[in-house]
JSON list of C-alpha atoms in Angstrom, two decimals:
[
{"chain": "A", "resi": 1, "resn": "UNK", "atom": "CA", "xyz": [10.80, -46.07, -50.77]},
{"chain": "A", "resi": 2, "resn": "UNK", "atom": "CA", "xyz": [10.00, -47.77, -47.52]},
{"chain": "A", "resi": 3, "resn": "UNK", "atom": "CA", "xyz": [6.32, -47.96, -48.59]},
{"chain": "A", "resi": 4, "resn": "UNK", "atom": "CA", "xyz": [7.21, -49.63, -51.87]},
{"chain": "A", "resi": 5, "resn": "UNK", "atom": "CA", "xyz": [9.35, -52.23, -49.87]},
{"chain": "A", "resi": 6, "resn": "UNK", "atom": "CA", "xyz": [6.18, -52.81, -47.43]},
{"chain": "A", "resi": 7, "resn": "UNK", "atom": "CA", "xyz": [3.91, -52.62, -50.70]},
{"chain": "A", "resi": 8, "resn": "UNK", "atom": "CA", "xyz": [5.79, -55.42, -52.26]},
{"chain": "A", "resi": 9, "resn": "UNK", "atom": "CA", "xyz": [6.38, -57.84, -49.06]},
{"chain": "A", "resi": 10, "resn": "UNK", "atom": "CA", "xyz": [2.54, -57.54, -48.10]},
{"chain": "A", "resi": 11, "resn": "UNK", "atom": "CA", "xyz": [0.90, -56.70, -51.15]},
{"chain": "A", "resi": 12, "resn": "UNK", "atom": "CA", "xyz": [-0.68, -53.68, -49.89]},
{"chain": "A", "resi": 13, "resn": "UNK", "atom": "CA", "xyz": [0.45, -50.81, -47.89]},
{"chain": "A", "resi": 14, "resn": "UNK", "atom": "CA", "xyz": [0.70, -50.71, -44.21]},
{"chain": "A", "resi": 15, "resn": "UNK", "atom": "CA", "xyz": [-2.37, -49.02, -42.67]},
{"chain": "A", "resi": 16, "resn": "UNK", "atom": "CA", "xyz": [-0.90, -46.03, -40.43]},
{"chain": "A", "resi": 17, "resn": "UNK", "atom": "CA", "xyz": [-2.43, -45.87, -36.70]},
{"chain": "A", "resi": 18, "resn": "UNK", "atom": "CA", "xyz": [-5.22, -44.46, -36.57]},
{"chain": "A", "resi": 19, "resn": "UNK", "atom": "CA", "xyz": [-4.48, -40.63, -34.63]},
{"chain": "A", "resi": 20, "resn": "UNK", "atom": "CA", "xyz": [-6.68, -40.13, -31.55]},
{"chain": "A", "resi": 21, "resn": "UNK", "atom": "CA", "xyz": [-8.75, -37.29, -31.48]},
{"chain": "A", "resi": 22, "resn": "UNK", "atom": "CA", "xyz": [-8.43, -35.52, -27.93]},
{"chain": "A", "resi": 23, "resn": "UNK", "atom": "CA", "xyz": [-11.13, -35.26, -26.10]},
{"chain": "A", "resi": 24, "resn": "UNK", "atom": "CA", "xyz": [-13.80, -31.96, -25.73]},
{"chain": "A", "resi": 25, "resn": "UNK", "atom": "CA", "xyz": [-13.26, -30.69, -22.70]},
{"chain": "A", "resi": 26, "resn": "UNK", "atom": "CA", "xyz": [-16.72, -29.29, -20.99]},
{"chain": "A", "resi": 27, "resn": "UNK", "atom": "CA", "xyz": [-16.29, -25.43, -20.19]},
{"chain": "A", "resi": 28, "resn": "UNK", "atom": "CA", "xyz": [-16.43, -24.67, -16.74]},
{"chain": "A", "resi": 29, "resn": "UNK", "atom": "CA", "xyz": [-18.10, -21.55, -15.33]},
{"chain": "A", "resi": 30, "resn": "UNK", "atom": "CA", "xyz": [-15.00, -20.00, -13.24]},
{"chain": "A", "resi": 31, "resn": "UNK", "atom": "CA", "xyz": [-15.60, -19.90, -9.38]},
{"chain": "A", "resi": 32, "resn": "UNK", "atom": "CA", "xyz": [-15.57, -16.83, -7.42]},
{"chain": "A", "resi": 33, "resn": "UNK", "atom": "CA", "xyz": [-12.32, -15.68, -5.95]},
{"chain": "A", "resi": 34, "resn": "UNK", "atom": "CA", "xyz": [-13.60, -16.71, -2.53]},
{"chain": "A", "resi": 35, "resn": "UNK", "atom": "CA", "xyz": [-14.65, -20.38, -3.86]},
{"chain": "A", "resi": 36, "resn": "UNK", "atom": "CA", "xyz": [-11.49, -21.29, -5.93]},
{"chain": "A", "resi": 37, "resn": "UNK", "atom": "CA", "xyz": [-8.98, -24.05, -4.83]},
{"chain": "A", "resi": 38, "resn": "UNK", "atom": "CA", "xyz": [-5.83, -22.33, -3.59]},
{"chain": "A", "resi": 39, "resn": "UNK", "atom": "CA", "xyz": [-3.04, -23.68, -4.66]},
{"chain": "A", "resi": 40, "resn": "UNK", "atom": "CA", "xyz": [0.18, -22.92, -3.07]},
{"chain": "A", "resi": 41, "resn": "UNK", "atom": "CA", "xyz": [3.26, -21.30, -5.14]},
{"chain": "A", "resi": 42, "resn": "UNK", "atom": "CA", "xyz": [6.08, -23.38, -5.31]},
{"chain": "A", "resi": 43, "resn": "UNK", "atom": "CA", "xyz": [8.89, -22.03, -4.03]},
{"chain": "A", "resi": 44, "resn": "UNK", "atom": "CA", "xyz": [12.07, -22.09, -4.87]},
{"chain": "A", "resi": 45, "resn": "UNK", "atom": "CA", "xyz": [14.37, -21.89, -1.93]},
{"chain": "A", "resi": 46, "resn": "UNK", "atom": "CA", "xyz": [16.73, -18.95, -2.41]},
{"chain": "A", "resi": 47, "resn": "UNK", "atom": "CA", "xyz": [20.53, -18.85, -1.88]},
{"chain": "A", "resi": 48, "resn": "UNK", "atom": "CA", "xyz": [22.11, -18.31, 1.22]},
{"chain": "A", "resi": 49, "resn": "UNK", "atom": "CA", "xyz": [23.52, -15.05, 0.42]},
{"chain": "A", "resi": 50, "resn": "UNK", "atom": "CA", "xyz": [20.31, -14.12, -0.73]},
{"chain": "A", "resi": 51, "resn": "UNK", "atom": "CA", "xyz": [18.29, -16.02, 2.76]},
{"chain": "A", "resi": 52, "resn": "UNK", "atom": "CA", "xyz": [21.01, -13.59, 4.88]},
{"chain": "A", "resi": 53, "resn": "UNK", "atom": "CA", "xyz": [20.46, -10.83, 3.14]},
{"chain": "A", "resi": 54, "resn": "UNK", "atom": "CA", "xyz": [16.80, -10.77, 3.48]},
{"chain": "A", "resi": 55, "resn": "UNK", "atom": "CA", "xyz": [17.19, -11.94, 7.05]},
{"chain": "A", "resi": 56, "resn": "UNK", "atom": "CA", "xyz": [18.82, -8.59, 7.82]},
{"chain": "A", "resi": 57, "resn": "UNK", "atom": "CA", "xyz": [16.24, -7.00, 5.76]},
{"chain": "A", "resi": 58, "resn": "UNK", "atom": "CA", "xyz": [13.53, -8.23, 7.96]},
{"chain": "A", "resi": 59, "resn": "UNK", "atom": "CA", "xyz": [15.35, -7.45, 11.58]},
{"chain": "A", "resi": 60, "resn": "UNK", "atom": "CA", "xyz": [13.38, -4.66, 12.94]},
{"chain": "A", "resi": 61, "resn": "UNK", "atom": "CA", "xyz": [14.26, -1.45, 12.31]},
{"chain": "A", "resi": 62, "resn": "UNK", "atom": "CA", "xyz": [17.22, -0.28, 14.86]},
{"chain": "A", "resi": 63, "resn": "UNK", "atom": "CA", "xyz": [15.83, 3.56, 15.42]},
{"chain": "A", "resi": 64, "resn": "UNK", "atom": "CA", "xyz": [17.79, 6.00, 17.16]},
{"chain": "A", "resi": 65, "resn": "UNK", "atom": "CA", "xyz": [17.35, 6.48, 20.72]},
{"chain": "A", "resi": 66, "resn": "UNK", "atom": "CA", "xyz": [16.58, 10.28, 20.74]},
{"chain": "A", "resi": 67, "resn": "UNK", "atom": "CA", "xyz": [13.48, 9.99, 18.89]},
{"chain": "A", "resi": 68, "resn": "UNK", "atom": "CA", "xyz": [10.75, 11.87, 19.89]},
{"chain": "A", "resi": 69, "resn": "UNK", "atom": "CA", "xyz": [7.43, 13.51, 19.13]},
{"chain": "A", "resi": 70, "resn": "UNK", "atom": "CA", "xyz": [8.69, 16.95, 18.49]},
{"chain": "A", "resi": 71, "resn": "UNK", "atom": "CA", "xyz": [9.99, 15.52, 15.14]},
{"chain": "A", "resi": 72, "resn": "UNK", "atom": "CA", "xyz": [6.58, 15.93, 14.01]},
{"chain": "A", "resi": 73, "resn": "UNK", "atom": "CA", "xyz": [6.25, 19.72, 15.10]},
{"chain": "A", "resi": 74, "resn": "UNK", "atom": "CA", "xyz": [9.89, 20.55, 13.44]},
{"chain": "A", "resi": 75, "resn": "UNK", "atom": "CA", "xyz": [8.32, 18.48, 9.83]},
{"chain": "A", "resi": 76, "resn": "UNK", "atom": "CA", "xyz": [5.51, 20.97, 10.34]},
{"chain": "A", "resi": 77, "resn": "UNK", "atom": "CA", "xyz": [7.47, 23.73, 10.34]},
{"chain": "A", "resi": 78, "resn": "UNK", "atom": "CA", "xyz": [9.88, 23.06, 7.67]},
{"chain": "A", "resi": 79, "resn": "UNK", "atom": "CA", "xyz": [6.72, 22.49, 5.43]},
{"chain": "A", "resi": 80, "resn": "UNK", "atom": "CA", "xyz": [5.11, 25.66, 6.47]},
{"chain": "A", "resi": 81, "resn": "UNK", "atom": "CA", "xyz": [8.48, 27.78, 5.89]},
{"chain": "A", "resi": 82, "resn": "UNK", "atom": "CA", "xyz": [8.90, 25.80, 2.70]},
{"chain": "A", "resi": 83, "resn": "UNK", "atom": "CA", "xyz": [5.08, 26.62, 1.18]},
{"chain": "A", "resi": 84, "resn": "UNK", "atom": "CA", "xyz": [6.28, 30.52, 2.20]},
{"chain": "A", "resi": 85, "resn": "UNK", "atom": "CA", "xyz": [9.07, 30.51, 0.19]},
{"chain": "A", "resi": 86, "resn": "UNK", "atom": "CA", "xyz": [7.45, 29.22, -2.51]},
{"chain": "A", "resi": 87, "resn": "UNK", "atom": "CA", "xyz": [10.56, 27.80, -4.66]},
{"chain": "A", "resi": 88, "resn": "UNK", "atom": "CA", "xyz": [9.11, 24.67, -6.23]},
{"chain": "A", "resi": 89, "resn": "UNK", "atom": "CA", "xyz": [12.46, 24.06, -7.95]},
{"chain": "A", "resi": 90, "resn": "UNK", "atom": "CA", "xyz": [14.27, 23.35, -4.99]},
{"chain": "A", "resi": 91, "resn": "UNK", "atom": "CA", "xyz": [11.27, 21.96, -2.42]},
{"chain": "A", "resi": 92, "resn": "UNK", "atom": "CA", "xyz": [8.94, 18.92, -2.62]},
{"chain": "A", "resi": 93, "resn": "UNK", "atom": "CA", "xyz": [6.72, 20.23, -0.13]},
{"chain": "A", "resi": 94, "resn": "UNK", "atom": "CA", "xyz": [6.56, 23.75, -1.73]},
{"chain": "A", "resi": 95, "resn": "UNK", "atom": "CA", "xyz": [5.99, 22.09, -5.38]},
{"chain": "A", "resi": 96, "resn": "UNK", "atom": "CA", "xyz": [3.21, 19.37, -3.64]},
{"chain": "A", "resi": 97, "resn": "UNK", "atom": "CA", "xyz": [1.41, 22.68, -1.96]},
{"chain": "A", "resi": 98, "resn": "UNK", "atom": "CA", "xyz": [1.74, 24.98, -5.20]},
{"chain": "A", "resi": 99, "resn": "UNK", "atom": "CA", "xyz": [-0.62, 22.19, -7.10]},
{"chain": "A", "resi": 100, "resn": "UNK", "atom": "CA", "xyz": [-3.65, 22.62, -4.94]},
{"chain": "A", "resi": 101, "resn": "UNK", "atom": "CA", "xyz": [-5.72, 20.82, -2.19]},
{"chain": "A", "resi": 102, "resn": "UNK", "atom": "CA", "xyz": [-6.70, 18.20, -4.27]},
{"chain": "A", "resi": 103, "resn": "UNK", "atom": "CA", "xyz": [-3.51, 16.69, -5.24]},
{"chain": "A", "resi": 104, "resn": "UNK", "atom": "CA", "xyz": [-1.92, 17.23, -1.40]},
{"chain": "A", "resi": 105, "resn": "UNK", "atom": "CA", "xyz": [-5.13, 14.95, -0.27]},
{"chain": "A", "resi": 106, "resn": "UNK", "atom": "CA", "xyz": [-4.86, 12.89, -3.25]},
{"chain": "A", "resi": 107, "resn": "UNK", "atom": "CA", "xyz": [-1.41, 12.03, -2.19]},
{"chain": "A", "resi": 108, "resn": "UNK", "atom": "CA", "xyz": [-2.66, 11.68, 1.48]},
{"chain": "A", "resi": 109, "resn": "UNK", "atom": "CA", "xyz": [-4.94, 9.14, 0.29]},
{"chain": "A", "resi": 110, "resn": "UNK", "atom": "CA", "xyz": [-1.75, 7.33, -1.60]},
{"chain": "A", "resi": 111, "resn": "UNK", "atom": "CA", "xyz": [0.23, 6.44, 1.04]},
{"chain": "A", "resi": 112, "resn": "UNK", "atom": "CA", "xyz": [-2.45, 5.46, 3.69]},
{"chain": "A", "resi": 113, "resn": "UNK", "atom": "CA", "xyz": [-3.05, 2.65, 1.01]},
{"chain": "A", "resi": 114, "resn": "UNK", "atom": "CA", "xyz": [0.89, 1.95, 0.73]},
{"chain": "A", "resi": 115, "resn": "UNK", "atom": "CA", "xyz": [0.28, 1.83, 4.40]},
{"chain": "A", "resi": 116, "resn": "UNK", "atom": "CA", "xyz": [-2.34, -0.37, 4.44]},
{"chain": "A", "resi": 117, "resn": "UNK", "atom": "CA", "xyz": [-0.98, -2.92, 2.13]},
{"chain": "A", "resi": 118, "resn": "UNK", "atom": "CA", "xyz": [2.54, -3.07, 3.75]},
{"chain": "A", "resi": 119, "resn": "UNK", "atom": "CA", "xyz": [0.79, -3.64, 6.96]},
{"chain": "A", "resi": 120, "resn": "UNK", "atom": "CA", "xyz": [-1.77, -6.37, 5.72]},
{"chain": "A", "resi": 121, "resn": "UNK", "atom": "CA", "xyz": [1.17, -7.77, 3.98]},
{"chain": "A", "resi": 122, "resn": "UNK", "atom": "CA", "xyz": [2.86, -7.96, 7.16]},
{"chain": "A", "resi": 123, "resn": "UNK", "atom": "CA", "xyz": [6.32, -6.38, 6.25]},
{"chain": "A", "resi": 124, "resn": "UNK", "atom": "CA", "xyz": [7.33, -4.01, 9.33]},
{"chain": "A", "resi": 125, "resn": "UNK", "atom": "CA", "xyz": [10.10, -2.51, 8.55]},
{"chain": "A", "resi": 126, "resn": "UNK", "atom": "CA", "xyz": [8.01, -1.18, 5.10]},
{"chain": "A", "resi": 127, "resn": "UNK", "atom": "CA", "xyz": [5.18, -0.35, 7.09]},
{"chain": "A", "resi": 128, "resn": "UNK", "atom": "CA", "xyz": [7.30, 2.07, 9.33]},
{"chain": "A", "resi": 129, "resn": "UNK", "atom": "CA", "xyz": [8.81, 3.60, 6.35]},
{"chain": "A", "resi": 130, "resn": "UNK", "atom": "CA", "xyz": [5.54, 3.87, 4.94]},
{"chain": "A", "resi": 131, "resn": "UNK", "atom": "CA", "xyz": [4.08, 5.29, 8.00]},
{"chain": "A", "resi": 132, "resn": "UNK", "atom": "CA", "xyz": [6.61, 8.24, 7.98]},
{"chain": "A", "resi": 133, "resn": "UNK", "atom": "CA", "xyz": [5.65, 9.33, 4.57]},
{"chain": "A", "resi": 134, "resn": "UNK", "atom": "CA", "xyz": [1.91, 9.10, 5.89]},
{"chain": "A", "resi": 135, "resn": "UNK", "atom": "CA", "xyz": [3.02, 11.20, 8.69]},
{"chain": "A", "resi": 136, "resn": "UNK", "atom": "CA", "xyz": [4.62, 13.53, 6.46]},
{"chain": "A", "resi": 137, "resn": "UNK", "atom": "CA", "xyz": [1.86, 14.28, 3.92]},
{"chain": "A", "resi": 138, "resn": "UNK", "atom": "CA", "xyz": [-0.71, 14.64, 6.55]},
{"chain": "A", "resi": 139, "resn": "UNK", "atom": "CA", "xyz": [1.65, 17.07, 7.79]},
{"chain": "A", "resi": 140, "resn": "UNK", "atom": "CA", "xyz": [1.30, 19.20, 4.24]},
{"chain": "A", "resi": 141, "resn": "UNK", "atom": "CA", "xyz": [-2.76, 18.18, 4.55]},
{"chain": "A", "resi": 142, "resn": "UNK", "atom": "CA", "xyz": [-2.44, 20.36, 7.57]},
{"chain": "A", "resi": 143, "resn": "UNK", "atom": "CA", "xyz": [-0.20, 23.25, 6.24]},
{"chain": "A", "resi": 144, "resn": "UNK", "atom": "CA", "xyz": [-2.44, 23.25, 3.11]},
{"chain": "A", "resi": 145, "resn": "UNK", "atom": "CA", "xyz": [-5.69, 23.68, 5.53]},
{"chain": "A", "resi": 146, "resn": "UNK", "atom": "CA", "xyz": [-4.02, 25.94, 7.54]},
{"chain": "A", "resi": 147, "resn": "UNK", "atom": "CA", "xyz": [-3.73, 23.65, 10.91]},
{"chain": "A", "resi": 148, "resn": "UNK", "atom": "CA", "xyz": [-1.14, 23.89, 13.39]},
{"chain": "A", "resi": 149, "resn": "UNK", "atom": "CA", "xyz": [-0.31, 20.58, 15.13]},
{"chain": "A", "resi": 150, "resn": "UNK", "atom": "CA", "xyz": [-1.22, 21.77, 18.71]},
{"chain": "A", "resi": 151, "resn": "UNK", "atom": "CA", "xyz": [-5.13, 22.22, 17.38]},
{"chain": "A", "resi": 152, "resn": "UNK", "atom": "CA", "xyz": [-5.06, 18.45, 16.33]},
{"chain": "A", "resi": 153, "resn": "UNK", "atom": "CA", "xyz": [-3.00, 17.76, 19.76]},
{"chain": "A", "resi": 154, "resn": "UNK", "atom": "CA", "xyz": [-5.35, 19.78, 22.00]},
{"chain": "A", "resi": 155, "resn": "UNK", "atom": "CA", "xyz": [-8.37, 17.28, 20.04]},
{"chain": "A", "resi": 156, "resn": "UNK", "atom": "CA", "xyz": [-6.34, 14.30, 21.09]},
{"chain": "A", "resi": 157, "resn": "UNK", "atom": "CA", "xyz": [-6.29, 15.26, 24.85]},
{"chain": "A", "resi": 158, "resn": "UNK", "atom": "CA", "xyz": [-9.68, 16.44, 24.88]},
{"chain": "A", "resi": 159, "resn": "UNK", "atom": "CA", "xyz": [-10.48, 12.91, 23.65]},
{"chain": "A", "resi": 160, "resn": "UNK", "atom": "CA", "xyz": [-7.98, 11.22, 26.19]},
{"chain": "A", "resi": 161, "resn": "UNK", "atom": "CA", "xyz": [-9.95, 8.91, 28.60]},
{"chain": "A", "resi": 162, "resn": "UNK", "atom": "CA", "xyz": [-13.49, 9.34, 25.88]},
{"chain": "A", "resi": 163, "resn": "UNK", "atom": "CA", "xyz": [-14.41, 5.62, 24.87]},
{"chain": "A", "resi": 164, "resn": "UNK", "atom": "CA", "xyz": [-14.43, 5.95, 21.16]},
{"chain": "A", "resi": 165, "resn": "UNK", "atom": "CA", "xyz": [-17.74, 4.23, 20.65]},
{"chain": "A", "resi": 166, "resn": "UNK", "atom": "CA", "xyz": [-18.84, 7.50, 22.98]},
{"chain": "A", "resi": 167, "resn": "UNK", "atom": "CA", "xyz": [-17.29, 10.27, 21.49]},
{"chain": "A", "resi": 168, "resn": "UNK", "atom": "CA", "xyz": [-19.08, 9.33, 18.18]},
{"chain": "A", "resi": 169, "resn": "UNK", "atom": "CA", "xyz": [-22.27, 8.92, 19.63]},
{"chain": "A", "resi": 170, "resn": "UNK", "atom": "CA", "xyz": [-21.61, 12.42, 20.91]},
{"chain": "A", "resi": 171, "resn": "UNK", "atom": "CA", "xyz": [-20.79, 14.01, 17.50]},
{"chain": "A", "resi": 172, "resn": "UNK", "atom": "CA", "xyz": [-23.46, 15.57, 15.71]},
{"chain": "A", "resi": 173, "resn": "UNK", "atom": "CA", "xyz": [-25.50, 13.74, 13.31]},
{"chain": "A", "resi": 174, "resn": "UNK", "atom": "CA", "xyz": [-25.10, 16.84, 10.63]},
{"chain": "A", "resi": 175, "resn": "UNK", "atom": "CA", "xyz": [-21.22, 15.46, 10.96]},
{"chain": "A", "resi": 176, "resn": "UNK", "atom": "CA", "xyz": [-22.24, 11.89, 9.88]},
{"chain": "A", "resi": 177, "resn": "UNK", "atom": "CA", "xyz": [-24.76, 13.20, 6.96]},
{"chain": "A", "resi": 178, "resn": "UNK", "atom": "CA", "xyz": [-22.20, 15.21, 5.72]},
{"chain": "A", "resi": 179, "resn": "UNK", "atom": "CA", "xyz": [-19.49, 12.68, 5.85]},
{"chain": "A", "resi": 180, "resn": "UNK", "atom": "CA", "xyz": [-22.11, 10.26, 3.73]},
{"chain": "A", "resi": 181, "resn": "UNK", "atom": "CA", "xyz": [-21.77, 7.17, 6.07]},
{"chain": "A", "resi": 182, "resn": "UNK", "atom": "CA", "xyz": [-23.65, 4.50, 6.59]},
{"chain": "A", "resi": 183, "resn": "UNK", "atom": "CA", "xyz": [-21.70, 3.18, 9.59]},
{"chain": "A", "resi": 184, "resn": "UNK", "atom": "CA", "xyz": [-23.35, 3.39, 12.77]},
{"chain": "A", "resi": 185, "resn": "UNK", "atom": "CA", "xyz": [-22.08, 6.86, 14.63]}
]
């Protein structure tokens, strides 16, 4: 009806506006990772509950003053008297052992890169807690193979006082070949 009206006063009808026709964009080749503008994420900035909460979070860890190395031989042993009994029902370490060599080093593998990340990430208190389930599955890596911790402490003191860039010029090159390294020795 409002065309008719516009029809009638002009005589004709009112030309509509011509719609713009957006423009081709050229495709970019993407640039590598290392290349590419960063852009930083905005932020939001949290609550104060939440800014206390994670301030606590981040304190370093308060540890108990009686720690000491001989947790590491008492782990061992528990792991060793667990893979004797055998119950997998009731023991992680005993169910972990009863699946073979390959998944105890597989799992070895897993948290050095939890490890890894928490520590490149920067987050201490994660990379502790991460460290101690390192510890602990290198701990079943040596049940598994049979390796008491005083064989791997007796290594550490024969090392004690060895620059490291001499002790593995001093290892033998059958050790490097069979490790498949290209790294200098």
């Amino acid at each position: 009806m409002a065309k008719d009206l516009k029809k009638k006063a002009t005589g004709k009808l009112a030309a509509k506006p011509a719609a713009k026709k957006p423009a081709k964009k050229k495709a970019a080749l993407p640039l590598p990772p290392d290349l590419a503008p960063v852009v930083p994420p905005v932020i939001a900035k949290a609550r104060k509950s939440v800014r206390k909460v994670e301030a606590r979070h981040l304190l370093p860890l308060d540890l108990p003053a009686t720690g000491d190395i001989e947790v590491l031989r008492r782990l061992w042993e528990t792991i060793e008297n667990r893979r004797v009994s055998g119950d997998t029902t009731i023991s992680h370490s005993a169910r972990l052992l009863s699946r073979g060599t390959a998944k105890v080093a597989q799992k070895l593998g897993e948290e050095a890169v939890e490890c890894v990340i928490e520590a490149t990430l920067g987050n201490r208190s994660a990379t502790v807690l991460e460290s101690a389930d390192l510890l602990y599955h290198l701990l079943v890596v040596w049940v598994d193979a049979g390796i008491r911790p005083e064989e791997v402490w007796a290594e550490l003191v024969r090392r004690e006082g060895i620059s490291g860039i001499a002790e593995k010029a001093a290892r033998p090159k059958g050790i490097v070949r069979a490790a498949q390294t290209t790294k200098i020795p």
